[in-house]
Amino acid sequence: MSNLNGVIEEINRLRKEKNAVILAHNYQLPDVQDIADYVGDSLGLSQQAAKTEADIIVFCGVHFMAETASIISPDKKVLIPDHDAGCSLADTINLEKLKEWKEEHPEAVVVSYVNTSANVKSETDYCVTSSNAVQVVKAIPADKKILFLPDMFLGAYVKKVTGRDMEIWPGECHVHAGIKVKDIKAMKKEHPKADMIVHPECGCTTTYLYQSVENGNLPDDIKFLSTGGMIKHAIESEADEFIVATETGILHRMKKDNPDKTFIPANENAVCEYMKMITIEKVLKSLQEEVFEVKVPTGIAVKAKKSIDRMLEISPI
Ligand code: 13P
Ligand code: SF4
Protein backbone atom coordinates (compact mmCIF):
# COMPACT_ATOMS: atom_id res chain seq x y z
CA MET A 1 0.00 0.00 0.00
CA SER A 2 1.40 3.42 -0.95
CA ASN A 3 1.96 6.01 1.73
CA LEU A 4 -0.77 8.19 0.19
CA ASN A 5 -3.30 5.34 0.38
CA GLY A 6 -2.29 4.73 4.00
CA VAL A 7 -2.88 8.40 4.84
CA ILE A 8 -6.28 8.35 3.13
CA GLU A 9 -7.32 5.15 4.95
CA GLU A 10 -6.37 6.61 8.30
CA ILE A 11 -8.25 9.86 7.53
CA ASN A 12 -11.33 7.82 6.62
CA ARG A 13 -11.09 5.76 9.80
CA LEU A 14 -10.68 8.80 12.05
CA ARG A 15 -13.39 10.89 10.41
CA LYS A 16 -15.86 8.07 11.10
CA GLU A 17 -14.62 7.36 14.63
CA LYS A 18 -14.69 11.06 15.62
CA ASN A 19 -17.81 12.02 13.64
CA ALA A 20 -15.80 14.64 11.72
CA VAL A 21 -16.58 16.34 8.43
CA ILE A 22 -13.88 17.62 6.07
CA LEU A 23 -14.74 20.84 4.22
CA ALA A 24 -12.41 22.11 1.47
CA HIS A 25 -12.31 25.30 -0.57
CA ASN A 26 -12.11 25.13 -4.38
CA TYR A 27 -8.47 26.34 -4.25
CA GLN A 28 -7.19 23.47 -2.12
CA LEU A 29 -4.60 20.98 -3.39
CA PRO A 30 -6.10 18.14 -5.51
CA ASP A 31 -5.43 15.44 -2.85
CA VAL A 32 -7.17 17.52 -0.21
CA GLN A 33 -10.18 18.23 -2.45
CA ASP A 34 -10.43 14.52 -3.24
CA ILE A 35 -10.74 13.41 0.41
CA ALA A 36 -13.16 16.20 1.40
CA ASP A 37 -16.82 15.54 2.20
CA TYR A 38 -17.69 18.82 0.54
CA VAL A 39 -15.73 21.13 -1.80
CA GLY A 40 -17.09 24.58 -2.49
CA ASP A 41 -16.89 28.37 -2.41
CA SER A 42 -17.02 30.54 0.71
CA LEU A 43 -20.81 30.68 0.74
CA GLY A 44 -21.23 26.94 0.19
CA LEU A 45 -18.72 26.18 2.94
CA SER A 46 -20.53 28.49 5.43
CA GLN A 47 -23.78 26.78 4.56
CA GLN A 48 -22.29 23.33 5.11
CA ALA A 49 -20.83 24.45 8.45
CA ALA A 50 -24.29 25.70 9.45
CA LYS A 51 -26.08 22.44 8.71
CA THR A 52 -23.56 19.71 9.54
CA GLU A 53 -24.32 17.24 12.31
CA ALA A 54 -20.65 16.37 12.74
CA ASP A 55 -18.90 17.05 16.07
CA ILE A 56 -15.67 18.17 14.41
CA ILE A 57 -15.21 20.32 11.30
CA VAL A 58 -11.77 20.03 9.66
CA PHE A 59 -11.65 23.19 7.62
CA CYS A 60 -9.31 22.99 4.63
CA GLY A 61 -9.15 26.62 3.64
CA VAL A 62 -7.78 29.82 5.14
CA HIS A 63 -8.15 31.17 8.67
CA PHE A 64 -11.07 33.57 8.15
CA MET A 65 -13.09 30.69 6.64
CA ALA A 66 -12.49 28.50 9.71
CA GLU A 67 -13.43 31.47 11.94
CA THR A 68 -16.67 31.83 9.98
CA ALA A 69 -17.42 28.13 10.58
CA SER A 70 -16.75 28.63 14.31
CA ILE A 71 -19.05 31.68 14.41
CA ILE A 72 -21.85 29.77 12.68
CA SER A 73 -21.41 26.54 14.62
CA PRO A 74 -20.08 27.54 18.07
CA ASP A 75 -20.82 24.09 19.52
CA LYS A 76 -18.61 22.27 17.01
CA LYS A 77 -14.87 21.86 17.29
CA VAL A 78 -13.44 23.66 14.24
CA LEU A 79 -9.91 22.66 13.22
CA ILE A 80 -7.61 24.17 10.61
CA PRO A 81 -4.77 21.85 9.57
CA ASP A 82 -2.25 24.77 9.39
CA HIS A 83 -2.81 27.83 11.58
CA ASP A 84 -0.56 29.97 9.35
CA ALA A 85 -3.00 29.71 6.43
CA GLY A 86 -3.98 33.39 6.32
CA CYS A 87 -5.29 35.72 3.61
CA SER A 88 -3.57 38.84 2.25
CA LEU A 89 -6.95 40.42 1.49
CA ALA A 90 -8.40 39.88 4.97
CA ASP A 91 -5.18 41.37 6.39
CA THR A 92 -5.76 44.75 4.65
CA ILE A 93 -8.24 45.81 7.35
CA ASN A 94 -8.57 45.32 11.11
CA LEU A 95 -10.97 46.36 13.85
CA GLU A 96 -9.26 49.70 14.59
CA LYS A 97 -9.14 50.76 10.93
CA LEU A 98 -12.80 49.82 10.46
CA LYS A 99 -13.86 51.78 13.54
CA GLU A 100 -12.02 54.88 12.24
CA TRP A 101 -13.69 54.50 8.82
CA LYS A 102 -17.11 54.14 10.43
CA GLU A 103 -16.54 57.31 12.46
CA GLU A 104 -15.96 59.19 9.18
CA HIS A 105 -19.31 57.90 7.83
CA PRO A 106 -21.57 57.37 10.87
CA GLU A 107 -24.74 57.09 8.76
CA ALA A 108 -23.42 54.31 6.51
CA VAL A 109 -24.21 50.60 6.45
CA VAL A 110 -21.11 48.35 6.57
CA VAL A 111 -20.93 45.52 4.05
CA SER A 112 -17.96 43.18 4.45
CA TYR A 113 -16.81 40.53 2.06
CA VAL A 114 -16.45 37.22 3.89
CA ASN A 115 -12.64 37.53 3.56
CA THR A 116 -12.38 39.41 6.88
CA SER A 117 -11.48 38.50 10.46
CA ALA A 118 -14.15 37.72 13.05
CA ASN A 119 -13.29 41.07 14.72
CA VAL A 120 -14.09 42.96 11.53
CA LYS A 121 -17.30 40.97 11.04
CA SER A 122 -18.35 41.94 14.58
CA GLU A 123 -18.47 45.61 13.42
CA THR A 124 -20.24 44.72 10.16
CA ASP A 125 -23.93 45.02 9.26
CA TYR A 126 -24.02 42.62 6.31
CA CYS A 127 -21.51 39.96 5.32
CA VAL A 128 -21.32 38.98 1.62
CA THR A 129 -19.49 36.45 -0.51
CA SER A 130 -18.61 36.75 -4.19
CA SER A 131 -21.68 34.71 -5.09
CA ASN A 132 -24.23 36.91 -3.32
CA ALA A 133 -22.65 40.40 -2.95
CA VAL A 134 -24.92 42.00 -5.57
CA GLN A 135 -28.05 40.31 -4.18
CA VAL A 136 -27.28 41.37 -0.59
CA VAL A 137 -26.43 44.99 -1.51
CA LYS A 138 -29.66 45.25 -3.54
CA ALA A 139 -31.61 44.17 -0.42
CA ILE A 140 -30.25 47.11 1.66
CA PRO A 141 -32.66 50.12 1.72
CA ALA A 142 -31.87 52.29 -1.32
CA ASP A 143 -31.35 55.53 0.66
CA LYS A 144 -28.46 54.07 2.69
CA LYS A 145 -24.85 54.87 1.97
CA ILE A 146 -22.66 51.75 1.99
CA LEU A 147 -19.11 51.17 3.20
CA PHE A 148 -17.86 48.14 1.24
CA LEU A 149 -14.73 46.29 2.34
CA PRO A 150 -12.10 45.03 1.89
CA ASP A 151 -11.85 44.11 -1.82
CA MET A 152 -11.76 47.08 -4.18
CA PHE A 153 -12.33 45.04 -7.35
CA LEU A 154 -15.37 43.24 -5.99
CA GLY A 155 -16.54 46.60 -4.57
CA ALA A 156 -16.18 48.32 -7.97
CA TYR A 157 -18.09 45.49 -9.59
CA VAL A 158 -20.95 45.62 -7.05
CA LYS A 159 -21.11 49.42 -7.25
CA LYS A 160 -21.39 49.28 -11.03
CA VAL A 161 -24.07 46.58 -11.07
CA THR A 162 -26.22 48.10 -8.30
CA GLY A 163 -25.55 51.82 -8.90
CA ARG A 164 -25.43 52.35 -5.11
CA ASP A 165 -23.81 55.20 -3.12
CA MET A 166 -20.75 53.25 -1.99
CA GLU A 167 -17.35 53.96 -0.43
CA ILE A 168 -14.87 51.19 -1.19
CA TRP A 169 -11.93 50.07 0.97
CA PRO A 170 -8.71 49.96 -1.13
CA GLY A 171 -7.85 46.32 -0.33
CA GLU A 172 -6.80 43.64 -2.77
CA CYS A 173 -5.76 40.00 -2.88
CA HIS A 174 -2.23 39.65 -4.23
CA VAL A 175 -3.17 36.53 -6.21
CA HIS A 176 -6.19 37.98 -8.00
CA ALA A 177 -4.69 41.46 -8.43
CA GLY A 178 -1.92 39.72 -10.39
CA ILE A 179 -4.37 38.60 -13.09
CA LYS A 180 -4.26 41.49 -15.57
CA VAL A 181 -6.28 42.50 -18.60
CA LYS A 182 -3.26 41.74 -20.77
CA ASP A 183 -3.36 38.11 -19.55
CA ILE A 184 -7.01 37.76 -20.49
CA LYS A 185 -6.55 39.50 -23.86
CA ALA A 186 -3.58 37.32 -24.80
CA MET A 187 -5.53 34.17 -23.90
CA LYS A 188 -8.63 35.33 -25.75
CA LYS A 189 -6.55 35.97 -28.88
CA GLU A 190 -5.15 32.44 -28.68
CA HIS A 191 -8.55 30.85 -27.90
CA PRO A 192 -11.20 33.07 -29.55
CA LYS A 193 -14.06 30.60 -28.99
CA ALA A 194 -13.40 30.11 -25.29
CA ASP A 195 -15.83 31.26 -22.59
CA MET A 196 -14.16 33.79 -20.25
CA ILE A 197 -14.98 33.35 -16.59
CA VAL A 198 -13.55 35.80 -14.08
CA HIS A 199 -13.61 35.98 -10.29
CA PRO A 200 -14.74 39.50 -9.29
CA GLU A 201 -11.61 39.91 -7.12
CA CYS A 202 -9.38 39.98 -10.21
CA GLY A 203 -7.28 43.00 -11.19
CA CYS A 204 -8.73 42.84 -14.69
CA THR A 205 -12.26 43.39 -13.37
CA THR A 206 -12.02 47.14 -12.85
CA THR A 207 -10.65 47.77 -16.32
CA TYR A 208 -13.48 45.79 -17.86
CA LEU A 209 -15.92 47.76 -15.76
CA TYR A 210 -14.51 51.10 -16.92
CA GLN A 211 -14.79 49.91 -20.50
CA SER A 212 -18.37 48.88 -19.90
CA VAL A 213 -19.22 52.27 -18.37
CA GLU A 214 -18.07 53.86 -21.63
CA ASN A 215 -20.19 51.39 -23.64
CA GLY A 216 -23.14 51.76 -21.28
CA ASN A 217 -23.28 48.01 -20.65
CA LEU A 218 -21.54 45.29 -18.70
CA PRO A 219 -19.38 43.31 -21.14
CA ASP A 220 -21.31 40.30 -22.41
CA ASP A 221 -18.28 38.28 -23.50
CA ILE A 222 -17.15 37.80 -19.91
CA LYS A 223 -18.84 36.32 -16.85
CA PHE A 224 -18.04 37.41 -13.29
CA LEU A 225 -18.63 34.44 -11.02
CA SER A 226 -17.74 33.15 -7.57
CA THR A 227 -15.64 29.98 -7.57
CA GLY A 228 -18.84 27.97 -7.02
CA GLY A 229 -20.51 29.82 -9.91
CA MET A 230 -17.53 28.99 -12.13
CA ILE A 231 -17.80 25.28 -11.35
CA LYS A 232 -21.52 25.33 -12.20
CA HIS A 233 -20.99 27.36 -15.38
CA ALA A 234 -18.31 24.96 -16.62
CA ILE A 235 -20.83 22.10 -16.39
CA GLU A 236 -23.81 23.96 -17.87
CA SER A 237 -22.14 25.93 -20.70
CA GLU A 238 -22.08 24.47 -24.20
CA ALA A 239 -18.57 25.84 -24.79
CA ASP A 240 -15.70 23.37 -25.07
CA GLU A 241 -12.99 25.78 -23.89
CA PHE A 242 -12.82 28.12 -20.92
CA ILE A 243 -10.36 30.82 -19.90
CA VAL A 244 -10.43 30.79 -16.11
CA ALA A 245 -9.35 33.94 -14.27
CA THR A 246 -8.91 32.93 -10.65
CA GLU A 247 -6.63 30.84 -8.44
CA THR A 248 -5.54 27.77 -10.41
CA GLY A 249 -6.63 25.23 -7.76
CA ILE A 250 -10.13 25.43 -9.21
CA LEU A 251 -9.01 23.73 -12.44
CA HIS A 252 -8.74 20.35 -10.69
CA ARG A 253 -12.47 20.14 -10.02
CA MET A 254 -13.42 21.64 -13.39
CA LYS A 255 -11.36 19.01 -15.23
CA LYS A 256 -12.74 16.25 -13.01
CA ASP A 257 -16.35 17.30 -13.63
CA ASN A 258 -15.85 17.89 -17.39
CA PRO A 259 -13.22 15.52 -18.77
CA ASP A 260 -14.04 16.45 -22.41
CA LYS A 261 -13.69 20.22 -21.96
CA THR A 262 -10.52 22.33 -21.89
CA PHE A 263 -9.72 24.77 -19.08
CA ILE A 264 -7.01 27.38 -19.53
CA PRO A 265 -5.74 29.46 -16.59
CA ALA A 266 -5.70 33.21 -17.42
CA ASN A 267 -2.45 33.35 -15.45
CA GLU A 268 -0.83 30.08 -14.41
CA ASN A 269 1.06 31.88 -11.65
CA ALA A 270 -2.16 32.74 -9.84
CA VAL A 271 -1.48 30.41 -6.93
CA CYS A 272 -2.48 31.20 -3.34
CA GLU A 273 0.36 30.02 -1.13
CA TYR A 274 -1.91 30.20 1.93
CA MET A 275 -4.44 27.78 0.44
CA LYS A 276 -1.61 25.43 -0.54
CA MET A 277 -0.30 25.23 3.05
CA ILE A 278 -2.93 22.57 3.77
CA THR A 279 -1.66 19.13 2.77
CA ILE A 280 -3.26 15.72 3.18
CA GLU A 281 -0.65 14.81 5.82
CA LYS A 282 -1.65 17.91 7.81
CA VAL A 283 -5.31 16.92 7.50
CA LEU A 284 -4.43 13.56 9.07
CA LYS A 285 -2.45 15.22 11.88
CA SER A 286 -5.35 17.59 12.45
CA LEU A 287 -7.74 14.66 12.93
CA GLN A 288 -5.28 12.66 15.06
CA GLU A 289 -4.28 15.45 17.45
CA GLU A 290 -7.38 17.65 17.05
CA VAL A 291 -5.27 20.65 16.03
CA PHE A 292 -5.38 23.57 15.40
CA GLU A 293 -8.58 24.67 17.01
CA VAL A 294 -10.12 27.92 15.77
CA LYS A 295 -12.47 29.30 18.40
CA VAL A 296 -13.92 32.80 18.19
CA PRO A 297 -14.61 34.31 21.65
CA THR A 298 -18.37 34.30 22.37
CA GLY A 299 -18.80 38.11 22.61
CA ILE A 300 -17.22 38.65 19.18
CA ALA A 301 -18.89 35.58 17.66
CA VAL A 302 -22.40 36.67 18.68
CA LYS A 303 -21.90 40.12 17.12
CA ALA A 304 -20.22 38.74 14.00
CA LYS A 305 -22.94 36.13 13.50
CA LYS A 306 -25.59 38.82 13.01
CA SER A 307 -23.88 39.96 9.80
CA ILE A 308 -23.63 36.38 8.54
CA ASP A 309 -27.25 35.58 9.47
CA ARG A 310 -28.44 38.67 7.58
CA MET A 311 -26.55 37.38 4.54
CA LEU A 312 -27.93 33.84 4.87
CA GLU A 313 -31.47 35.25 5.22
CA ILE A 314 -31.12 37.06 1.90
CA SER A 315 -29.19 34.23 0.25
CA PRO A 316 -30.56 31.10 1.93
CA ILE A 317 -29.24 27.55 1.85
P1 13P B 1 -15.14 32.36 -3.32
O1 13P B 1 -16.11 32.78 -2.30
O2 13P B 1 -15.59 32.74 -4.71
O3 13P B 1 -14.83 30.91 -3.19
O4 13P B 1 -13.77 33.16 -3.10
C1 13P B 1 -13.05 33.07 -1.90
C2 13P B 1 -11.67 33.57 -2.01
O5 13P B 1 -10.89 33.56 -1.08
C3 13P B 1 -11.26 34.10 -3.27
O6 13P B 1 -9.91 34.23 -3.28
FE1 SF4 C 1 -7.05 35.37 0.34
FE2 SF4 C 1 -6.39 35.79 -2.17
FE3 SF4 C 1 -5.73 33.50 -1.06
FE4 SF4 C 1 -8.33 34.03 -1.62
S1 SF4 C 1 -6.65 33.76 -3.09
S2 SF4 C 1 -7.51 33.19 0.27
S3 SF4 C 1 -8.39 36.24 -1.24
S4 SF4 C 1 -4.95 35.53 -0.46
PDB file of N, CA and C in Angstrom, residues 63 71 99 134 148 223 240 286:
ATOM      1  N   HIS A  63      -7.732  30.964   7.286  1.00  0.00           N
ATOM      2  CA  HIS A  63      -8.152  31.173   8.672  1.00  0.00           C
ATOM      3  C   HIS A  63      -9.516  31.843   8.802  1.00  0.00           C
ATOM      4  N   ILE A  71     -17.992  30.706  14.063  1.00  0.00           N
ATOM      5  CA  ILE A  71     -19.054  31.676  14.411  1.00  0.00           C
ATOM      6  C   ILE A  71     -20.427  31.045  14.175  1.00  0.00           C
ATOM      7  N   LYS A  99     -13.175  50.847  12.635  1.00  0.00           N
ATOM      8  CA  LYS A  99     -13.859  51.783  13.540  1.00  0.00           C
ATOM      9  C   LYS A  99     -13.607  53.228  13.103  1.00  0.00           C
ATOM     10  N   VAL A 134     -23.978  41.118  -4.865  1.00  0.00           N
ATOM     11  CA  VAL A 134     -24.925  41.999  -5.567  1.00  0.00           C
ATOM     12  C   VAL A 134     -26.323  41.851  -4.959  1.00  0.00           C
ATOM     13  N   PHE A 148     -18.129  49.505   1.716  1.00  0.00           N
ATOM     14  CA  PHE A 148     -17.865  48.143   1.238  1.00  0.00           C
ATOM     15  C   PHE A 148     -16.393  47.814   1.457  1.00  0.00           C
ATOM     16  N   LYS A 223     -17.914  36.559 -17.964  1.00  0.00           N
ATOM     17  CA  LYS A 223     -18.835  36.317 -16.846  1.00  0.00           C
ATOM     18  C   LYS A 223     -18.090  36.442 -15.528  1.00  0.00           C
ATOM     19  N   ASP A 240     -16.651  24.472 -25.308  1.00  0.00           N
ATOM     20  CA  ASP A 240     -15.699  23.373 -25.072  1.00  0.00           C
ATOM     21  C   ASP A 240     -14.455  23.872 -24.356  1.00  0.00           C
ATOM     22  N   SER A 286      -4.282  16.799  11.868  1.00  0.00           N
ATOM     23  CA  SER A 286      -5.347  17.594  12.445  1.00  0.00           C
ATOM     24  C   SER A 286      -6.402  16.682  13.096  1.00  0.00           C
TER      25      SER A 286
END
